[in-house]
Coordinates of N, CA and C in Angstrom, one line a residue:
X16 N 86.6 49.0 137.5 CA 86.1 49.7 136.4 C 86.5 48.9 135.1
X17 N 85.3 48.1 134.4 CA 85.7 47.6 133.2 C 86.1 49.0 132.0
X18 N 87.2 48.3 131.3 CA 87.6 49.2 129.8 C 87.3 47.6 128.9
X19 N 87.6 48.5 128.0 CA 87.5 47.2 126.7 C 88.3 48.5 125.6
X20 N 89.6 47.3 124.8 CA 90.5 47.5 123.5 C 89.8 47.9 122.6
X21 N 90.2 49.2 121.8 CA 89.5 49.2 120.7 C 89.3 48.6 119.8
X22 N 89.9 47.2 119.7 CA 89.4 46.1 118.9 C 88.1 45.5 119.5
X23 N 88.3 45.3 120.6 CA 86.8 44.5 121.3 C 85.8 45.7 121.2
X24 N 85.8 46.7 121.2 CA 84.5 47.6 121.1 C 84.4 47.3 119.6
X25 N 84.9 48.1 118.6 CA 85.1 47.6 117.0 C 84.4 46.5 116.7
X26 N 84.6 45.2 117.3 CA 84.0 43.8 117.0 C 82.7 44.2 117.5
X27 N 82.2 44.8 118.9 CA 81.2 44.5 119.3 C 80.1 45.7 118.3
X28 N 80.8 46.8 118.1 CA 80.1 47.4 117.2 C 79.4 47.1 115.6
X29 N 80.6 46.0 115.2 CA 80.3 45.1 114.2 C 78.7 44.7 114.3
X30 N 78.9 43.9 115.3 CA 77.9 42.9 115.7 C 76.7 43.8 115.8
X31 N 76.6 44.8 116.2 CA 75.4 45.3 116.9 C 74.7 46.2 115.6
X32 N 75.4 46.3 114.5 CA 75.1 47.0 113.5 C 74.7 45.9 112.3
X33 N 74.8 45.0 112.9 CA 74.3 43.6 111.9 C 72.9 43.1 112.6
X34 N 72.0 44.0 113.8 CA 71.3 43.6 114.3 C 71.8 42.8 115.7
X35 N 72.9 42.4 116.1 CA 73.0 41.2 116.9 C 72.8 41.7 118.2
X36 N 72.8 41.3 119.6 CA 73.2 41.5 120.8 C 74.2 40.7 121.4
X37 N 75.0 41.8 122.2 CA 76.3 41.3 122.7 C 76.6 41.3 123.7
X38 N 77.1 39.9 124.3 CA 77.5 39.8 126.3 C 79.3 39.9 126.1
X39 N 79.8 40.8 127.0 CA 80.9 40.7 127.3 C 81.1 39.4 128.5
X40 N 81.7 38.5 128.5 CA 82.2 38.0 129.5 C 83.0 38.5 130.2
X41 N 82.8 39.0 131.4 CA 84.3 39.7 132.3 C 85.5 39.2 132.5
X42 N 85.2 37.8 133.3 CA 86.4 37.1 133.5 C 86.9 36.7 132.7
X43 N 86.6 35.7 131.5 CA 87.2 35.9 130.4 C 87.8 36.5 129.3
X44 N 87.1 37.6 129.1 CA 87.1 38.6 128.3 C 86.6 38.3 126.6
X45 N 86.0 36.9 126.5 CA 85.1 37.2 125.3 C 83.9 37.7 124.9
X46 N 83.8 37.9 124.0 CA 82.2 38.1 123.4 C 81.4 37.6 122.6
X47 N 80.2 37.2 123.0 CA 79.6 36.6 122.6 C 78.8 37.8 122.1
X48 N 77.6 36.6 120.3 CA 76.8 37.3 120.0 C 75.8 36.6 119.6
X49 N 74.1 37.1 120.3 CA 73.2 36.0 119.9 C 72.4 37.4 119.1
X50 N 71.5 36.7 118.3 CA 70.6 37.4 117.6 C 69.2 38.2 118.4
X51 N 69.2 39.2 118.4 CA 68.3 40.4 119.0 C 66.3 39.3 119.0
X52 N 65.8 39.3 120.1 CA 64.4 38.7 120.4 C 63.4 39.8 118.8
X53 N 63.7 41.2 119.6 CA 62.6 41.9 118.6 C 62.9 41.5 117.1
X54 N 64.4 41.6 116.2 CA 64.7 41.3 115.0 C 64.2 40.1 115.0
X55 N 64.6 38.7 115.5 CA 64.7 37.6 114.7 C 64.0 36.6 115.6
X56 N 62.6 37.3 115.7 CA 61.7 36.8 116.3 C 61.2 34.9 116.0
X57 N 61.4 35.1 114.8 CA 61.5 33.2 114.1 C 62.7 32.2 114.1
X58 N 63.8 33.2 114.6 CA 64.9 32.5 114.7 C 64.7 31.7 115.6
X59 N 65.5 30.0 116.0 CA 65.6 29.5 116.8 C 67.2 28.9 117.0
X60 N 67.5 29.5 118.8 CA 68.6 29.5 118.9 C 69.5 27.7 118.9
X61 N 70.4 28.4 118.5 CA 71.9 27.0 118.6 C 71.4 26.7 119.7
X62 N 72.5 25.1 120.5 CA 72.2 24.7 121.8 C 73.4 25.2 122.0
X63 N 74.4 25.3 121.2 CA 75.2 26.5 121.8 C 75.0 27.8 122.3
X64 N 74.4 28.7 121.4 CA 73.3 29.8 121.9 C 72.6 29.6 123.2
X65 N 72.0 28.7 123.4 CA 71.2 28.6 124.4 C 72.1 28.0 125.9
X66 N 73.1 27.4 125.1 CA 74.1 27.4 126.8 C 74.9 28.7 127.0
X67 N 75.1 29.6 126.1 CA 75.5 30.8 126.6 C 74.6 31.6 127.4
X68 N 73.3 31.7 126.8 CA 72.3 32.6 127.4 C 72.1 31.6 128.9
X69 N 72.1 30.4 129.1 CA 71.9 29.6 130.2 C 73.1 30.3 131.4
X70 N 74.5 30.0 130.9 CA 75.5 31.0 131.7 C 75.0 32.2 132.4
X71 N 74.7 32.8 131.1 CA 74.7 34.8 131.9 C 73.3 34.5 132.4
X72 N 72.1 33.6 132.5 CA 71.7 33.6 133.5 C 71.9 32.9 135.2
X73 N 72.8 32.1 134.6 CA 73.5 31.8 136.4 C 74.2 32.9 137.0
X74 N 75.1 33.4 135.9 CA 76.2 34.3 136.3 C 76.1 36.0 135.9
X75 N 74.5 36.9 136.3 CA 74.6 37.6 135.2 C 75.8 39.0 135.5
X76 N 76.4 38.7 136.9 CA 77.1 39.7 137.2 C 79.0 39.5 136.5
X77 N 78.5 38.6 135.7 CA 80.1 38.4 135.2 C 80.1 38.6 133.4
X78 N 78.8 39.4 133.3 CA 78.5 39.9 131.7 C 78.0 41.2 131.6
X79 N 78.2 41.8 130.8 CA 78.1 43.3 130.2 C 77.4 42.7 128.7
X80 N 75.8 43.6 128.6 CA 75.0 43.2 127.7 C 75.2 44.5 126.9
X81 N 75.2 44.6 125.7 CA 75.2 45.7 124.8 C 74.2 45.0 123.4
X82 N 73.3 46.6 123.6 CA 72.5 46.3 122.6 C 72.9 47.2 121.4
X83 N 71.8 47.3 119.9 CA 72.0 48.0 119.2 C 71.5 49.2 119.8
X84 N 71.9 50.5 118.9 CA 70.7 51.9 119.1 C 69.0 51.4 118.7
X85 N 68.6 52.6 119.2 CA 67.1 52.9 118.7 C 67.2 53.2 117.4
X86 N 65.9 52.7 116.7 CA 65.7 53.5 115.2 C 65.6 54.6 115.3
X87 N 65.2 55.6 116.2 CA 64.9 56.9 115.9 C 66.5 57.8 116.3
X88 N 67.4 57.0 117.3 CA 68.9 57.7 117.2 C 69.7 56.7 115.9
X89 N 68.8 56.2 115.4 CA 70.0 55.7 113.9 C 69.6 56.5 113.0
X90 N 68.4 56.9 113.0 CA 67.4 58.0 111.9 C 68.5 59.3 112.0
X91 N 68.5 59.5 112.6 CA 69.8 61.0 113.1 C 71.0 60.8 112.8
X92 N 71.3 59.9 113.0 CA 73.0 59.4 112.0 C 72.6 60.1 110.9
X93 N 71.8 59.2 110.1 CA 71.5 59.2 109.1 C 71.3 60.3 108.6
X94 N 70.8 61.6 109.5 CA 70.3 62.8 108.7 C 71.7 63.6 109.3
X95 N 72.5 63.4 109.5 CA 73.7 63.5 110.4 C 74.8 63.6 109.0
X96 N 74.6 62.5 109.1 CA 75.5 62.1 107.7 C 75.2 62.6 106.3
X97 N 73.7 62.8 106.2 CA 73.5 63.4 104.8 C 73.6 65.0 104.7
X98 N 74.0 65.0 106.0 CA 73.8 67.0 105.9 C 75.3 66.7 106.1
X99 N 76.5 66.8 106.9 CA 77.4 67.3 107.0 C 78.2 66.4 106.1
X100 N 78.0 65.2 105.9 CA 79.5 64.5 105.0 C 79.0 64.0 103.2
X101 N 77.7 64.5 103.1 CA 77.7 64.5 101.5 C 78.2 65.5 101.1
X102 N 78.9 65.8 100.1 CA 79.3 66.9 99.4 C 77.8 67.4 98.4
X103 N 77.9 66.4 97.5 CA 77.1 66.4 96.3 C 75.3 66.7 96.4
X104 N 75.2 67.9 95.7 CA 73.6 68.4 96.2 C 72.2 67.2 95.9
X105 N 73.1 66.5 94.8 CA 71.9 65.7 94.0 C 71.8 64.4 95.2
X106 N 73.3 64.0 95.2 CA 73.3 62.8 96.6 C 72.4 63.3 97.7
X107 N 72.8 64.7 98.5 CA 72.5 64.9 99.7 C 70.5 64.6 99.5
X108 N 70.2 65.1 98.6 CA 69.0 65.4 98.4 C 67.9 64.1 98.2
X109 N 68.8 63.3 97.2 CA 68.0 61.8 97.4 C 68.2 61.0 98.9
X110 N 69.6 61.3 100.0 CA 69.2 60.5 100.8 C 68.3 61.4 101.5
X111 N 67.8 62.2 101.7 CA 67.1 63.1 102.7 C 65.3 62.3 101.7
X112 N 65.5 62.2 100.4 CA 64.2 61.6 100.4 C 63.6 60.3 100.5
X113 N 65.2 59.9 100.5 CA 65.0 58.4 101.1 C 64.7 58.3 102.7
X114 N 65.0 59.3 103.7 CA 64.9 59.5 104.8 C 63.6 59.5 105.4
X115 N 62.8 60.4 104.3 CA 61.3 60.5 104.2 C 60.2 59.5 104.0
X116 N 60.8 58.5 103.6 CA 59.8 57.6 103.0 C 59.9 56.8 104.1
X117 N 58.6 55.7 104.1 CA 58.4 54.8 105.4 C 59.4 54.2 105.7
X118 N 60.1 53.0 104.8 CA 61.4 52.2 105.0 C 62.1 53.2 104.9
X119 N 62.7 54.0 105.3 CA 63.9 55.1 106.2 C 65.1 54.1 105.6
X120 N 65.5 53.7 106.9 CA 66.9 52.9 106.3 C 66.8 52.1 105.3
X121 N 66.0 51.4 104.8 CA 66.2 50.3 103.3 C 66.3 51.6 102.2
X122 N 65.8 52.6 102.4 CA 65.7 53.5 101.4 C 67.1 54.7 101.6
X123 N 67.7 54.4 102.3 CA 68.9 54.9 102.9 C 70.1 54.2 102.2
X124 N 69.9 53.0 102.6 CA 71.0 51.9 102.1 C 70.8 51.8 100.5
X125 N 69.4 52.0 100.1 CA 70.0 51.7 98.6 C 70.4 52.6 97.8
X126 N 70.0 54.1 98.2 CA 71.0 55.2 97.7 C 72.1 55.1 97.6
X127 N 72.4 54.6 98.7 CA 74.2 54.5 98.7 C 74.8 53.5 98.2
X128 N 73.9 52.3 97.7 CA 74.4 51.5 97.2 C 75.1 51.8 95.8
X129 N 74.3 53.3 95.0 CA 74.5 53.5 93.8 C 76.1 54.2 94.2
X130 N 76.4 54.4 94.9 CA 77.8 55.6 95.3 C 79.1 54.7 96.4
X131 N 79.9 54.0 95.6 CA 80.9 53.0 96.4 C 81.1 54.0 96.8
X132 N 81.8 55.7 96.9 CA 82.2 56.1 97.5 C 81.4 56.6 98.6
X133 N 80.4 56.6 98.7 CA 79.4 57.3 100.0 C 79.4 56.3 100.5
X134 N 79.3 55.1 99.9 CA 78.4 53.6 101.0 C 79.6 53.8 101.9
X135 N 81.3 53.6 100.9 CA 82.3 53.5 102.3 C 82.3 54.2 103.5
X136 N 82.3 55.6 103.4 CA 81.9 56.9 103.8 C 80.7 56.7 104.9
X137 N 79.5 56.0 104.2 CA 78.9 55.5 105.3 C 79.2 54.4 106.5
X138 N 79.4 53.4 106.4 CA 79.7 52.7 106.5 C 80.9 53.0 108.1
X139 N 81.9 53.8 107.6 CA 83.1 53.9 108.3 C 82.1 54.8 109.6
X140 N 81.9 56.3 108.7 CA 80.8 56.8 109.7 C 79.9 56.1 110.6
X141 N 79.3 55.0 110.1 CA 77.7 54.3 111.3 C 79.1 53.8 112.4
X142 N 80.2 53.0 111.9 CA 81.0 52.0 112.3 C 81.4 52.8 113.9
X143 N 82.1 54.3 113.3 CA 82.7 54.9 114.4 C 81.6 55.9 115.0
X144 N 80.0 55.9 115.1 CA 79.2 56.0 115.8 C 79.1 54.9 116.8
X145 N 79.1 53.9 116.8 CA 78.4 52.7 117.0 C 79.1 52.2 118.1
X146 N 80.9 52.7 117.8 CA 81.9 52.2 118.2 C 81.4 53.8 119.7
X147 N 81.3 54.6 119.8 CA 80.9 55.4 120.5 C 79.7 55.1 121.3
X148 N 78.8 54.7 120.7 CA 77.6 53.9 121.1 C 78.0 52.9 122.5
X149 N 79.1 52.3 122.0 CA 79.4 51.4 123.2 C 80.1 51.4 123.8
X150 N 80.7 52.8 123.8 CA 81.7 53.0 124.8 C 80.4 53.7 125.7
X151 N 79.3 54.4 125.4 CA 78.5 55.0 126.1 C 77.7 53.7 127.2
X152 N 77.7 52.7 126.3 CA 77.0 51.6 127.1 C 77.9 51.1 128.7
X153 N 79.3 51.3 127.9 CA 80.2 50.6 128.9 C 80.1 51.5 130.1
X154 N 80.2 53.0 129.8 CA 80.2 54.6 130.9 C 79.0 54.0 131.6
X155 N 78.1 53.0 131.5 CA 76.8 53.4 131.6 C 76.8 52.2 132.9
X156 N 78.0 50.7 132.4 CA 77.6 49.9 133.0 C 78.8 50.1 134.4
X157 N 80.0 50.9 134.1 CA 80.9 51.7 135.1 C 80.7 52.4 136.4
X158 N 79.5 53.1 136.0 CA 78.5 53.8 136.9 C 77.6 52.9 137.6
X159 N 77.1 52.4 137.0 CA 76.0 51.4 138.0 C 76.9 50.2 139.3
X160 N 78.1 49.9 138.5 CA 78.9 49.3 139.3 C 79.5 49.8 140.7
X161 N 80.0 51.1 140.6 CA 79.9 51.8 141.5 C 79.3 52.5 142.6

């Protein structure tokens, strides 16, 4: 049964909330992080990039892939967060209509841009979702192994 330190989930949660995707290496225990196909569809990878993904495909039983969430379970954070951890009626109320508009999150993020204290607030919140997020991925890759 793999575990992973709550520093190594923390880092991987980093990553995955910056867009990225993340291989645990088993035997070694690093992590690697390449950029997500759907996001950064123009990106073209390092030849370092591309000898990591070359590895986990010789060896894919010695890596643990973790991706980000869905938009529609980050949308829920999001309304998650504006109902129970805003205080303020005028805050709660603009991010709920920033929620509503097409760009959802860009219209999310810049509410909070106006409020250092919410963005941190946010911020810590997505962090220790995310960080849960991959401990669910890990439950997920625990079970299959068995």
């Amino acid at each position: 049964m793999l575990s992973l330190t709550n520093p190594e989930k923390q880092k991987i949660a980093g990553f995955l909330i910056k867009g990225l995707i993340c291989f645990y290496e088993i035997d070694s225990k690093k992590i690697y992080s390449l950029p997500d196909d759907e996001d950064h569809f123009s990106y073209d990878l390092t030849p370092e990039e591309e000898d990591i993904l070359d590895e986990i495909e010789e060896d894919p039983d010695n890596y643990v892939e973790f991706v980000k969430m869905e938009p529609y379970h980050e949308s829920l954070i999001m309304e998650e967060f504006a109902d129970r951890h805003v205080k303020e009626r005028s805050m709660q109320e603009d991010l709920f209509n920033a929620l509503a508009k097409t760009k959802a999150t860009s219209s999310f993020r810049v509410v909070l841009e106006n409020s250092p204290q919410y963005k941190a607030k946010w911020n810590e919140y997505l962090l220790s979702k995310y960080i849960d997020w991959v401990q669910e991925q890990l439950d997920s890759h625990n079970i299959m192994e068995n």
